[in-house]
PDB file of N, CA and C in Angstrom:
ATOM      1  N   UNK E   1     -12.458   7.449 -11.620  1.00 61.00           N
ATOM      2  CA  UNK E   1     -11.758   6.233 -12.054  1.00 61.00           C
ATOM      3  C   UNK E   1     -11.791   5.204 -10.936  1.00 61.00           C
ATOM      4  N   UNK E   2     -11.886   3.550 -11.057  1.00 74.00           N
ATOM      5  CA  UNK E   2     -12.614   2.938 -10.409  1.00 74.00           C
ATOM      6  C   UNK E   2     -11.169   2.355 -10.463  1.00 74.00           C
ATOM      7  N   UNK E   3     -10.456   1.245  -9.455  1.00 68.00           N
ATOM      8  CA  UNK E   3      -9.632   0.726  -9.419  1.00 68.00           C
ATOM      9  C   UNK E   3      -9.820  -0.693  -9.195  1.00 68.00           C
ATOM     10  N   UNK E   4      -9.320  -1.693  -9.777  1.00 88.00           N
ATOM     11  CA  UNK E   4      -9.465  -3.419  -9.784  1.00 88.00           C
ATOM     12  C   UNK E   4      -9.399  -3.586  -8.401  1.00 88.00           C
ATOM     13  N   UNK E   5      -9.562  -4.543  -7.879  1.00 93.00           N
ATOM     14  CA  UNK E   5      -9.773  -5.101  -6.520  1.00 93.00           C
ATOM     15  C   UNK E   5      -7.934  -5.122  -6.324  1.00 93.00           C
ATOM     16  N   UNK E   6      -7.226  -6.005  -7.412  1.00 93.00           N
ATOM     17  CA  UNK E   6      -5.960  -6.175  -7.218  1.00 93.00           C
ATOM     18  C   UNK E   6      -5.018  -4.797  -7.310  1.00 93.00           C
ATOM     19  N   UNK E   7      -5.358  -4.055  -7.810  1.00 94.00           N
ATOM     20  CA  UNK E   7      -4.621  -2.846  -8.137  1.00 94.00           C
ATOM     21  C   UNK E   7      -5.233  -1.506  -6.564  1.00 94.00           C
ATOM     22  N   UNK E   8      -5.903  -1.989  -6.401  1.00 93.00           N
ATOM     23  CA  UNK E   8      -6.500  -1.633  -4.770  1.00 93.00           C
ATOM     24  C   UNK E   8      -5.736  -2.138  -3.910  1.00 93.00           C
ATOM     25  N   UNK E   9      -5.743  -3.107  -3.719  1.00 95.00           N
ATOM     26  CA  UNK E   9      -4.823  -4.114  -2.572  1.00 95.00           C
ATOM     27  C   UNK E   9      -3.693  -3.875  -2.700  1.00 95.00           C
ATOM     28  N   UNK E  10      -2.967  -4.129  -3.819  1.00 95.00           N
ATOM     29  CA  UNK E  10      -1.429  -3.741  -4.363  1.00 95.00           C
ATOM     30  C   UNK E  10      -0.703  -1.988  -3.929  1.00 95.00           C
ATOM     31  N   UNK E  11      -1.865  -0.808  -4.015  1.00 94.00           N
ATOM     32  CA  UNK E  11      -1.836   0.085  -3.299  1.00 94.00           C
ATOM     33  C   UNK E  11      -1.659   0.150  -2.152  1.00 94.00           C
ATOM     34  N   UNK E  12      -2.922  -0.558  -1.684  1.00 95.00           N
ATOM     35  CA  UNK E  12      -2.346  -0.687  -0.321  1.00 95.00           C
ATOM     36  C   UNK E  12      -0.957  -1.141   1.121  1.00 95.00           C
ATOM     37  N   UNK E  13      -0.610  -2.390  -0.110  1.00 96.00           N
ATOM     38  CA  UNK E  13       0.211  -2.928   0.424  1.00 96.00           C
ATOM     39  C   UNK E  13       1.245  -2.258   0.375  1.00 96.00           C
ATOM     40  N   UNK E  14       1.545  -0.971  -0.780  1.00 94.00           N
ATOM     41  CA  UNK E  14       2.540  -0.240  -1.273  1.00 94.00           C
ATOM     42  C   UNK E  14       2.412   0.788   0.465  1.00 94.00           C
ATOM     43  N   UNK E  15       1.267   1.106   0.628  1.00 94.00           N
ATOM     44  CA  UNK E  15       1.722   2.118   1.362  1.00 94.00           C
ATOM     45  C   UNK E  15       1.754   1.426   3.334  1.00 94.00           C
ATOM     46  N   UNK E  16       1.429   0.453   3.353  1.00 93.00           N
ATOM     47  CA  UNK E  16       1.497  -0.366   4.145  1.00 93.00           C
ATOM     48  C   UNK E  16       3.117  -0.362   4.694  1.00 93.00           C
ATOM     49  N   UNK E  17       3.873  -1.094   3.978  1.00 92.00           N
ATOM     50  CA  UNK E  17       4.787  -1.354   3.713  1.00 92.00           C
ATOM     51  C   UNK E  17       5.664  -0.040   4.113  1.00 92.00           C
ATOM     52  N   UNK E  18       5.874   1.318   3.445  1.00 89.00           N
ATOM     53  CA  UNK E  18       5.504   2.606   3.443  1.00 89.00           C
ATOM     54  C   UNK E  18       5.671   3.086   4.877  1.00 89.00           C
ATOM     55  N   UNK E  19       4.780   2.025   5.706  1.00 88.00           N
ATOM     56  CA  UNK E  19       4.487   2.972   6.995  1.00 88.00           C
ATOM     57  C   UNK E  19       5.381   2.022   7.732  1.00 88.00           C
ATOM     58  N   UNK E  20       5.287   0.693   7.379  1.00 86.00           N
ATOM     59  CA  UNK E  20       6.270   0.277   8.408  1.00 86.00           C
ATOM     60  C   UNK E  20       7.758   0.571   8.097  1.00 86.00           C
ATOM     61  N   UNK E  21       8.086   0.619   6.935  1.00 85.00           N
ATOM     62  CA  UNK E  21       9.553   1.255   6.830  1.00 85.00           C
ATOM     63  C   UNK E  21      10.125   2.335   7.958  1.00 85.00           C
ATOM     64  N   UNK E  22       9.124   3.586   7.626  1.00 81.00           N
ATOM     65  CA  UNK E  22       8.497   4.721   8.315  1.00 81.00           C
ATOM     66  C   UNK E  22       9.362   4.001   9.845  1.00 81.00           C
ATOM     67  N   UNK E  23       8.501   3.440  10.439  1.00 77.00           N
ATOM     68  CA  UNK E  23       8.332   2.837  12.157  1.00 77.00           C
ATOM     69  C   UNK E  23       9.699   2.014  12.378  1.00 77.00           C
ATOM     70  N   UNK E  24      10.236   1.078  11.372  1.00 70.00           N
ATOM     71  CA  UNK E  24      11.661   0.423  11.232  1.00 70.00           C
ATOM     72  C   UNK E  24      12.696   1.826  11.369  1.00 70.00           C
ATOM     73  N   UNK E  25      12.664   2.986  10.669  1.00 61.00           N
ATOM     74  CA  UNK E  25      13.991   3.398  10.649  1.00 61.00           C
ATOM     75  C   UNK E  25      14.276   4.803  11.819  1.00 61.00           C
TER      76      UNK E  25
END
């Protein structure tokens, strides 16, 4: 299964986000 460019990025940003929480708490 192939994922949209936006639904790629949007992942990413999910786990991005994810890691800096991670490093914040």
């Amino acid at each position: 299964m192939e994922y949209s460019t936006k639904t790629k990025n949007d992942l990413e940003n999910i786990r991005n986000i994810g890691i800096m929480a991670h490093i914040d708490a």
